[in-house]
Amino acid sequence: MHSTRLFRLGVPFVAGAMALCACGSRDQGDGDSASSAGTTVTIGFDAPLSKDLAAVGLGMRNAAELAVNQANKNHTVPGVTFKLSAKDDQATPTIGQQNAAAFAAADDVVGVVGAYNSSVSAAMQSTLHDAGIVQVSGANTNPALTRGADYKTAPKRQYDTYFRVITTDDVQAPVAAEYFYRDLGIKKIATVDDKKVYGAGLVKEFTEAFLKLGGKVAVHQSINPDESDYASVVGTVKSSGARAVYYGGEYPQAGALKKQLVAAGFDGPLGGGDAVKDDAVIPLAGSRAADGLYTTSDGRPVEDLASAKGFIGAYRAAGHSEPYGVFGAYTYDAANALIQAVKAAAGAKPGAVEDLRPKVVEAMGSVSFPGATGQVGFDEYGDSVNKVISINTVKDGAWQDGIKVFTK
């Protein structure tokens, strides 16, 4: 149970309806503004909007904003306007927790889209749960967020307010291990992580799967993500006899690590998870050194999905300077899932709606619709029902997406 403060909309909620608009957006719904609707409610958004991970966070924010603006324009739930309140967590758990507290204290916030980092979401979950606020992520992949520390042997739902539309590391990391072992013929590998929840968890899952296949981990190292000189790690990896490296972490450090490995004469591939799959990693590594990067990403390449064409076209038409990136379409689906939950929670009865937050929590578990990334829906733990993983690589200084696709 959560302790939920009474949530009252300040005006009658006619026919249970809603629409959406976003704060500070380029497109305010083609004239459908807050002034033309009876009630305004807020969707919170949390991601890194500055510093190293700003590129991915801004693409996610833009995608959430797009979902909000489209719902406004289409009167998805007529009679009420949503706005998007975006907060920058700087990829820092303590800031994410502060943002969660601010969302919880705002009576008009009915749900939060985010965070990007699993460690940040871990810091936000209890605060949002205690306030009875749905949290839905299009980027978190650490399994413990939904199923607890013993997610393999004794899975247990952690917070009934937390959901995600993207699959987890215990799905994507074994796919990477299988691809490295069977397709690339790598039998001896070095692993490196950034000490964060996402990176360390990803390496743990990869290691277990790789060893089970018969492979050997020559050495395990950790880097400090706040540093940029990885000479000690590079030297240890090179002398270990490893034929490849698997990195658990994000694209800024992965690019620097790949660059330094190549400069030191290590010519093996470097693998990583979905947080390494970003256009920015190529210039960070250097176009030649970036060749031989391999990553997993959730779902089939978005550009190949007929279901994503509408999202891609609308995102480009909005004129954003930032690309939508790997997590843009998933964040778009996450925002739309929350919108659908609010629509269901509002119901069809006219009049004021009280206790909207817990109704949204209850409705979220039953949300199901065809999204940009495929079927959107949740299992009993709040995890995505869509478990497709793609392998991507950099060749000749450019990403080749979906060179192999696994369905689990």
Short mmCIF file of C-alpha atoms in Angstrom, two decimals:
data_model
loop_
_atom_site.label_atom_id
_atom_site.label_comp_id
_atom_site.label_asym_id
_atom_site.label_seq_id
_atom_site.Cartn_x
_atom_site.Cartn_y
_atom_site.Cartn_z
CA MET A 1 0.00 0.00 0.00
CA HIS A 2 1.12 3.57 -0.55
CA SER A 3 0.25 6.53 1.56
CA THR A 4 -1.54 8.78 -0.92
CA ARG A 5 -2.55 12.34 -0.34
CA LEU A 6 -6.00 13.31 -1.56
CA PHE A 7 -5.70 14.51 -5.15
CA ARG A 8 -8.44 16.87 -6.26
CA LEU A 9 -8.79 18.50 -9.61
CA GLY A 10 -9.85 22.06 -9.12
CA VAL A 11 -12.70 22.01 -11.67
CA PRO A 12 -15.32 19.48 -12.75
CA PHE A 13 -13.88 16.67 -14.78
CA VAL A 14 -16.42 16.48 -17.60
CA ALA A 15 -16.97 13.08 -19.24
CA GLY A 16 -13.75 11.79 -17.71
CA ALA A 17 -11.78 13.40 -20.53
CA MET A 18 -8.22 14.56 -21.08
CA ALA A 19 -5.86 16.19 -23.53
CA LEU A 20 -2.20 17.09 -23.39
CA CYS A 21 0.31 19.83 -23.95
CA ALA A 22 3.93 20.31 -22.94
CA CYS A 23 5.69 23.16 -21.19
CA GLY A 24 8.13 25.04 -23.35
CA SER A 25 7.45 22.96 -26.45
CA ARG A 26 7.86 24.11 -30.01
CA ASP A 27 4.38 22.80 -30.87
CA GLN A 28 1.66 23.70 -28.40
CA GLY A 29 -0.90 21.43 -30.03
CA ASP A 30 -1.83 23.68 -32.98
CA GLY A 31 -3.93 25.97 -30.85
CA ASP A 32 -5.05 23.49 -28.22
CA SER A 33 -3.66 25.24 -25.18
CA ALA A 34 -4.33 25.04 -21.47
CA SER A 35 -6.67 27.99 -21.74
CA SER A 36 -9.02 26.02 -24.02
CA ALA A 37 -9.31 23.06 -21.62
CA GLY A 38 -11.08 22.84 -18.33
CA THR A 39 -8.33 21.22 -16.30
CA THR A 40 -4.57 21.00 -16.51
CA VAL A 41 -2.63 18.12 -14.97
CA THR A 42 1.09 17.49 -15.11
CA ILE A 43 3.27 14.64 -16.30
CA GLY A 44 6.70 14.80 -14.70
CA PHE A 45 9.83 13.92 -16.66
CA ASP A 46 13.28 13.14 -15.29
CA ALA A 47 16.55 12.52 -17.17
CA PRO A 48 20.04 14.00 -17.54
CA LEU A 49 19.49 17.22 -19.49
CA SER A 50 23.00 18.60 -18.94
CA LYS A 51 26.58 17.34 -18.68
CA ASP A 52 27.89 14.17 -20.37
CA LEU A 53 24.57 12.41 -20.99
CA ALA A 54 22.60 15.45 -22.12
CA ALA A 55 22.41 14.21 -25.71
CA VAL A 56 20.42 11.14 -24.78
CA GLY A 57 18.36 12.90 -22.09
CA LEU A 58 17.28 15.74 -24.37
CA GLY A 59 16.17 13.28 -27.05
CA MET A 60 14.10 11.47 -24.44
CA ARG A 61 12.54 14.73 -23.23
CA ASN A 62 11.65 15.72 -26.79
CA ALA A 63 10.02 12.34 -27.37
CA ALA A 64 7.91 12.63 -24.20
CA GLU A 65 6.97 16.15 -25.21
CA LEU A 66 5.87 14.87 -28.62
CA ALA A 67 3.54 12.32 -27.03
CA VAL A 68 2.05 15.02 -24.83
CA ASN A 69 1.53 17.45 -27.71
CA GLN A 70 -0.07 14.81 -29.92
CA ALA A 71 -2.49 13.85 -27.18
CA ASN A 72 -3.40 17.51 -26.78
CA LYS A 73 -3.98 17.95 -30.48
CA ASN A 74 -5.98 14.74 -30.80
CA HIS A 75 -8.02 15.31 -27.62
CA THR A 76 -7.03 11.82 -26.52
CA VAL A 77 -8.93 12.44 -23.31
CA PRO A 78 -11.08 15.49 -24.07
CA GLY A 79 -11.54 18.24 -21.53
CA VAL A 80 -8.21 18.33 -19.73
CA THR A 81 -4.76 19.49 -20.80
CA PHE A 82 -1.57 17.83 -19.62
CA LYS A 83 1.69 19.69 -19.43
CA LEU A 84 5.16 18.17 -19.25
CA SER A 85 7.35 19.27 -16.33
CA ALA A 86 10.93 18.26 -17.17
CA LYS A 87 13.66 18.10 -14.52
CA ASP A 88 17.40 17.54 -14.99
CA ASP A 89 18.88 14.87 -12.73
CA GLN A 90 22.42 15.23 -14.17
CA ALA A 91 22.64 11.40 -14.00
CA THR A 92 23.00 11.78 -10.22
CA PRO A 93 20.87 9.67 -7.84
CA THR A 94 20.66 12.33 -5.12
CA ILE A 95 19.36 14.88 -7.61
CA GLY A 96 16.89 12.34 -8.95
CA GLN A 97 15.60 11.78 -5.43
CA GLN A 98 15.18 15.53 -4.96
CA ASN A 99 13.28 15.71 -8.25
CA ALA A 100 11.04 12.84 -7.12
CA ALA A 101 10.28 14.71 -3.88
CA ALA A 102 9.36 17.81 -5.88
CA PHE A 103 7.03 15.81 -8.12
CA ALA A 104 5.45 14.16 -5.08
CA ALA A 105 4.80 17.53 -3.47
CA ALA A 106 3.04 18.91 -6.56
CA ASP A 107 -0.64 17.98 -6.38
CA ASP A 108 -1.10 18.25 -10.16
CA VAL A 109 1.53 15.59 -11.00
CA VAL A 110 -0.18 12.29 -11.87
CA GLY A 111 2.86 10.37 -13.11
CA VAL A 112 6.54 10.59 -13.97
CA VAL A 113 8.32 9.46 -17.14
CA GLY A 114 11.96 8.50 -16.46
CA ALA A 115 14.63 8.19 -15.34
CA TYR A 116 17.38 7.30 -17.81
CA ASN A 117 19.86 5.82 -15.34
CA SER A 118 18.85 2.75 -13.34
CA SER A 119 20.73 4.12 -10.33
CA VAL A 120 18.70 7.33 -10.48
CA SER A 121 15.41 5.45 -10.69
CA ALA A 122 16.47 3.33 -7.73
CA ALA A 123 16.80 6.56 -5.74
CA MET A 124 13.39 7.84 -6.91
CA GLN A 125 11.22 4.75 -6.55
CA SER A 126 10.34 4.83 -2.85
CA THR A 127 9.49 8.54 -2.83
CA LEU A 128 7.17 8.23 -5.82
CA HIS A 129 5.65 5.05 -4.40
CA ASP A 130 4.89 6.70 -1.07
CA ALA A 131 3.12 9.49 -2.94
CA GLY A 132 1.15 6.98 -5.05
CA ILE A 133 2.67 8.27 -8.30
CA VAL A 134 3.25 6.04 -11.32
CA GLN A 135 6.80 6.00 -12.65
CA VAL A 136 7.39 4.59 -16.15
CA SER A 137 10.77 4.42 -17.84
CA GLY A 138 11.76 4.01 -21.46
CA ALA A 139 15.41 3.40 -20.59
CA ASN A 140 15.96 1.56 -17.26
CA THR A 141 17.17 -2.02 -17.76
CA ASN A 142 18.45 -3.22 -14.36
CA PRO A 143 16.26 -6.22 -13.38
CA ALA A 144 16.36 -5.45 -9.64
CA LEU A 145 14.23 -2.32 -10.12
CA THR A 146 11.17 -4.49 -10.71
CA ARG A 147 12.03 -7.93 -9.32
CA GLY A 148 14.43 -7.24 -6.45
CA ALA A 149 18.01 -8.29 -5.73
CA ASP A 150 17.10 -11.99 -5.96
CA TYR A 151 15.36 -11.55 -9.31
CA LYS A 152 16.59 -14.90 -10.65
CA THR A 153 15.81 -17.17 -7.72
CA ALA A 154 13.07 -15.31 -5.83
CA PRO A 155 11.62 -12.49 -7.94
CA LYS A 156 9.35 -10.15 -6.00
CA ARG A 157 7.62 -6.99 -7.18
CA GLN A 158 9.38 -4.07 -5.50
CA TYR A 159 7.04 -1.12 -6.14
CA ASP A 160 3.62 -1.42 -7.72
CA THR A 161 4.04 2.15 -8.98
CA TYR A 162 7.08 1.38 -11.18
CA PHE A 163 6.87 0.20 -14.82
CA ARG A 164 9.09 0.14 -17.89
CA VAL A 165 8.52 -0.33 -21.62
CA ILE A 166 12.02 -1.65 -22.33
CA THR A 167 13.44 -5.09 -21.61
CA THR A 168 16.05 -5.87 -18.98
CA ASP A 169 19.76 -6.66 -18.67
CA ASP A 170 19.11 -10.31 -17.87
CA VAL A 171 17.70 -10.53 -21.40
CA GLN A 172 20.13 -8.34 -23.34
CA ALA A 173 23.42 -9.37 -21.69
CA PRO A 174 23.03 -13.13 -22.40
CA VAL A 175 22.27 -12.23 -26.03
CA ALA A 176 25.55 -10.29 -26.17
CA ALA A 177 27.42 -13.21 -24.58
CA GLU A 178 25.97 -15.63 -27.12
CA TYR A 179 26.84 -13.35 -30.02
CA PHE A 180 30.43 -12.83 -28.86
CA TYR A 181 30.97 -16.52 -28.14
CA ARG A 182 29.22 -18.10 -31.11
CA ASP A 183 29.17 -15.49 -33.88
CA LEU A 184 32.46 -13.68 -33.22
CA GLY A 185 34.24 -16.76 -31.92
CA ILE A 186 35.51 -15.03 -28.77
CA LYS A 187 36.39 -17.57 -26.08
CA LYS A 188 38.44 -15.32 -23.75
CA ILE A 189 37.25 -11.85 -22.83
CA ALA A 190 37.96 -9.00 -20.42
CA THR A 191 35.11 -7.24 -18.64
CA VAL A 192 35.05 -3.61 -17.50
CA ASP A 193 32.32 -1.72 -15.65
CA ASP A 194 31.77 1.84 -14.43
CA LYS A 195 30.72 0.83 -10.88
CA LYS A 196 27.16 2.06 -11.46
CA VAL A 197 24.00 0.01 -10.96
CA TYR A 198 23.43 -0.38 -14.71
CA GLY A 199 27.04 -1.07 -15.71
CA ALA A 200 27.92 -3.47 -12.90
CA GLY A 201 24.65 -5.35 -13.32
CA LEU A 202 25.14 -5.69 -17.06
CA VAL A 203 28.66 -7.11 -16.64
CA LYS A 204 27.39 -9.55 -14.00
CA GLU A 205 24.73 -10.88 -16.37
CA PHE A 206 27.16 -11.05 -19.30
CA THR A 207 29.77 -12.89 -17.23
CA GLU A 208 27.35 -15.54 -16.00
CA ALA A 209 26.07 -16.20 -19.52
CA PHE A 210 29.55 -16.20 -21.10
CA LEU A 211 30.93 -18.66 -18.55
CA LYS A 212 27.90 -20.92 -19.00
CA LEU A 213 28.62 -21.08 -22.73
CA GLY A 214 32.16 -22.22 -22.01
CA GLY A 215 33.99 -18.91 -22.32
CA LYS A 216 36.60 -17.52 -19.95
CA VAL A 217 36.82 -14.06 -18.38
CA ALA A 218 40.53 -13.24 -18.38
CA VAL A 219 40.25 -10.19 -16.13
CA HIS A 220 37.64 -7.87 -14.66
CA GLN A 221 38.34 -4.16 -14.20
CA SER A 222 36.39 -1.08 -13.13
CA ILE A 223 36.81 2.52 -14.22
CA ASN A 224 35.88 5.77 -12.55
CA PRO A 225 33.35 7.36 -14.93
CA ASP A 226 34.41 10.82 -13.75
CA GLU A 227 37.91 10.25 -15.10
CA SER A 228 39.05 10.06 -18.71
CA ASP A 229 42.45 8.36 -18.51
CA TYR A 230 42.05 4.58 -18.47
CA ALA A 231 45.72 3.69 -19.05
CA SER A 232 45.89 1.29 -16.11
CA VAL A 233 42.78 -0.61 -17.21
CA VAL A 234 43.93 -0.67 -20.83
CA GLY A 235 47.33 -2.05 -19.83
CA THR A 236 45.76 -4.78 -17.69
CA VAL A 237 43.34 -5.78 -20.44
CA LYS A 238 46.08 -5.89 -23.07
CA SER A 239 48.34 -8.11 -20.97
CA SER A 240 45.51 -10.47 -19.94
CA GLY A 241 45.36 -12.36 -23.20
CA ALA A 242 41.73 -11.37 -23.75
CA ARG A 243 40.54 -11.30 -27.35
CA ALA A 244 37.74 -8.79 -26.70
CA VAL A 245 36.30 -6.49 -24.05
CA TYR A 246 32.76 -6.27 -22.74
CA TYR A 247 31.97 -2.91 -21.14
CA GLY A 248 29.14 -2.17 -18.73
CA GLY A 249 28.45 1.54 -18.76
CA GLU A 250 27.49 4.45 -21.00
CA TYR A 251 28.67 5.84 -24.31
CA PRO A 252 30.95 8.73 -23.16
CA GLN A 253 33.28 6.37 -21.29
CA ALA A 254 32.89 3.55 -23.84
CA GLY A 255 34.10 5.87 -26.60
CA ALA A 256 37.14 6.95 -24.61
CA LEU A 257 37.94 3.36 -23.61
CA LYS A 258 37.74 2.09 -27.19
CA LYS A 259 39.97 4.92 -28.38
CA GLN A 260 42.60 4.19 -25.76
CA LEU A 261 42.51 0.43 -26.35
CA VAL A 262 43.13 0.90 -30.07
CA ALA A 263 45.91 3.44 -29.41
CA ALA A 264 47.58 0.85 -27.16
CA GLY A 265 47.49 -1.76 -29.92
CA PHE A 266 44.49 -3.79 -28.76
CA ASP A 267 42.51 -4.64 -31.88
CA GLY A 268 39.73 -6.81 -30.45
CA PRO A 269 36.05 -5.85 -30.47
CA LEU A 270 34.42 -3.97 -27.61
CA GLY A 271 30.87 -4.88 -26.66
CA GLY A 272 28.36 -3.00 -24.58
CA GLY A 273 24.70 -2.60 -23.76
CA ASP A 274 22.06 -0.23 -25.05
CA ALA A 275 23.61 2.78 -23.27
CA VAL A 276 26.65 2.51 -25.56
CA LYS A 277 24.48 2.60 -28.69
CA ASP A 278 24.59 6.30 -29.41
CA ASP A 279 25.78 8.29 -32.43
CA ALA A 280 28.02 10.35 -30.16
CA VAL A 281 30.22 7.35 -29.30
CA ILE A 282 31.78 7.35 -32.79
CA PRO A 283 33.40 10.80 -32.65
CA LEU A 284 34.39 10.14 -29.04
CA ALA A 285 36.29 7.03 -30.07
CA GLY A 286 37.36 8.37 -33.45
CA SER A 287 35.79 7.05 -36.63
CA ARG A 288 38.48 4.44 -37.24
CA ALA A 289 38.89 3.34 -33.64
CA ALA A 290 35.12 3.04 -33.29
CA ASP A 291 35.04 0.18 -35.78
CA GLY A 292 34.53 -3.07 -33.91
CA LEU A 293 32.09 -1.66 -31.38
CA TYR A 294 29.18 -4.05 -30.80
CA THR A 295 26.10 -3.28 -28.75
CA THR A 296 22.75 -4.73 -27.91
CA SER A 297 19.65 -2.60 -28.14
CA ASP A 298 16.05 -3.30 -27.28
CA GLY A 299 13.72 -4.22 -30.09
CA ARG A 300 14.40 -4.12 -33.79
CA PRO A 301 16.02 -0.98 -35.20
CA VAL A 302 13.41 1.74 -34.89
CA GLU A 303 14.01 2.90 -38.45
CA ASP A 304 13.03 -0.58 -39.71
CA LEU A 305 9.74 -0.68 -37.82
CA ALA A 306 6.59 0.25 -39.68
CA SER A 307 5.08 1.02 -36.27
CA ALA A 308 7.70 3.74 -35.66
CA LYS A 309 7.31 5.65 -38.92
CA GLY A 310 4.73 8.00 -37.45
CA PHE A 311 6.94 8.76 -34.45
CA ILE A 312 10.03 9.35 -36.57
CA GLY A 313 8.19 11.62 -39.01
CA ALA A 314 6.55 13.65 -36.25
CA TYR A 315 9.82 13.98 -34.30
CA ARG A 316 11.64 15.29 -37.36
CA ALA A 317 8.78 17.62 -38.24
CA ALA A 318 8.97 19.13 -34.75
CA GLY A 319 12.39 20.52 -35.66
CA HIS A 320 14.36 19.31 -32.65
CA SER A 321 18.10 19.85 -32.93
CA GLU A 322 18.79 16.74 -30.83
CA PRO A 323 18.30 13.23 -32.31
CA TYR A 324 15.74 10.99 -30.66
CA GLY A 325 18.47 8.42 -30.05
CA VAL A 326 18.14 4.82 -28.88
CA PHE A 327 15.66 5.61 -26.12
CA GLY A 328 13.50 8.23 -27.82
CA ALA A 329 10.87 5.89 -29.24
CA TYR A 330 10.73 3.96 -25.96
CA THR A 331 10.23 7.17 -23.99
CA TYR A 332 7.51 8.17 -26.44
CA ASP A 333 5.80 4.85 -25.74
CA ALA A 334 6.32 5.29 -21.99
CA ALA A 335 4.62 8.70 -22.05
CA ASN A 336 1.76 7.32 -24.12
CA ALA A 337 1.35 4.43 -21.68
CA LEU A 338 0.93 6.93 -18.86
CA ILE A 339 -1.55 8.92 -20.93
CA GLN A 340 -3.57 5.77 -21.56
CA ALA A 341 -3.52 4.93 -17.85
CA VAL A 342 -4.82 8.38 -16.95
CA LYS A 343 -7.54 8.04 -19.56
CA ALA A 344 -8.62 4.72 -18.07
CA ALA A 345 -8.40 6.07 -14.52
CA ALA A 346 -10.59 9.05 -15.36
CA GLY A 347 -13.43 6.81 -16.45
CA ALA A 348 -16.61 8.06 -18.08
CA LYS A 349 -18.44 9.58 -15.10
CA PRO A 350 -18.83 13.36 -15.10
CA GLY A 351 -17.88 15.42 -12.10
CA ALA A 352 -14.77 15.94 -10.01
CA VAL A 353 -12.19 13.18 -9.77
CA GLU A 354 -10.59 12.47 -6.40
CA ASP A 355 -7.70 10.21 -5.59
CA LEU A 356 -6.58 10.18 -9.22
CA ARG A 357 -3.04 9.03 -8.49
CA PRO A 358 -3.93 5.58 -7.10
CA LYS A 359 -6.43 5.08 -9.90
CA VAL A 360 -3.65 5.71 -12.42
CA VAL A 361 -1.43 3.18 -10.62
CA GLU A 362 -4.19 0.58 -10.81
CA ALA A 363 -4.92 1.32 -14.47
CA MET A 364 -1.27 1.22 -15.54
CA GLY A 365 -0.93 -2.53 -15.09
CA SER A 366 -3.67 -3.17 -17.65
CA VAL A 367 -2.37 -0.78 -20.31
CA SER A 368 -1.90 -2.48 -23.67
CA PHE A 369 -1.55 -0.90 -27.10
CA PRO A 370 0.57 -1.08 -30.28
CA GLY A 371 3.34 1.47 -29.75
CA ALA A 372 6.14 2.84 -31.87
CA THR A 373 8.48 0.12 -30.62
CA GLY A 374 5.97 -2.74 -30.79
CA GLN A 375 3.38 -4.02 -28.37
CA VAL A 376 3.33 -2.01 -25.14
CA GLY A 377 2.18 -3.84 -22.05
CA PHE A 378 3.40 -5.03 -18.66
CA ASP A 379 3.82 -8.34 -16.87
CA GLU A 380 3.13 -8.96 -13.19
CA TYR A 381 6.37 -7.22 -12.19
CA GLY A 382 5.83 -4.09 -14.29
CA ASP A 383 8.34 -5.26 -16.92
CA SER A 384 7.76 -4.93 -20.65
CA VAL A 385 6.13 -7.83 -22.48
CA ASN A 386 8.21 -6.95 -25.56
CA LYS A 387 11.51 -8.89 -25.38
CA VAL A 388 13.35 -8.46 -28.68
CA ILE A 389 17.08 -7.67 -28.80
CA SER A 390 19.13 -6.42 -31.75
CA ILE A 391 22.89 -6.58 -32.29
CA ASN A 392 24.49 -3.47 -33.77
CA THR A 393 28.05 -2.71 -34.86
CA VAL A 394 30.19 0.18 -36.10
CA LYS A 395 31.82 -0.44 -39.47
CA ASP A 396 33.66 2.14 -41.57
CA GLY A 397 32.83 4.78 -38.97
CA ALA A 398 29.05 4.29 -39.05
CA TRP A 399 26.48 2.23 -37.17
CA GLN A 400 25.03 -0.84 -38.84
CA ASP A 401 21.88 -1.58 -36.88
CA GLY A 402 20.14 -4.90 -36.42
CA ILE A 403 22.82 -7.11 -37.98
CA LYS A 404 21.21 -9.91 -35.97
CA VAL A 405 17.91 -9.95 -34.07
CA PHE A 406 17.01 -12.24 -31.17
CA THR A 407 13.50 -12.85 -29.86
CA LYS A 408 13.24 -14.15 -26.30
#
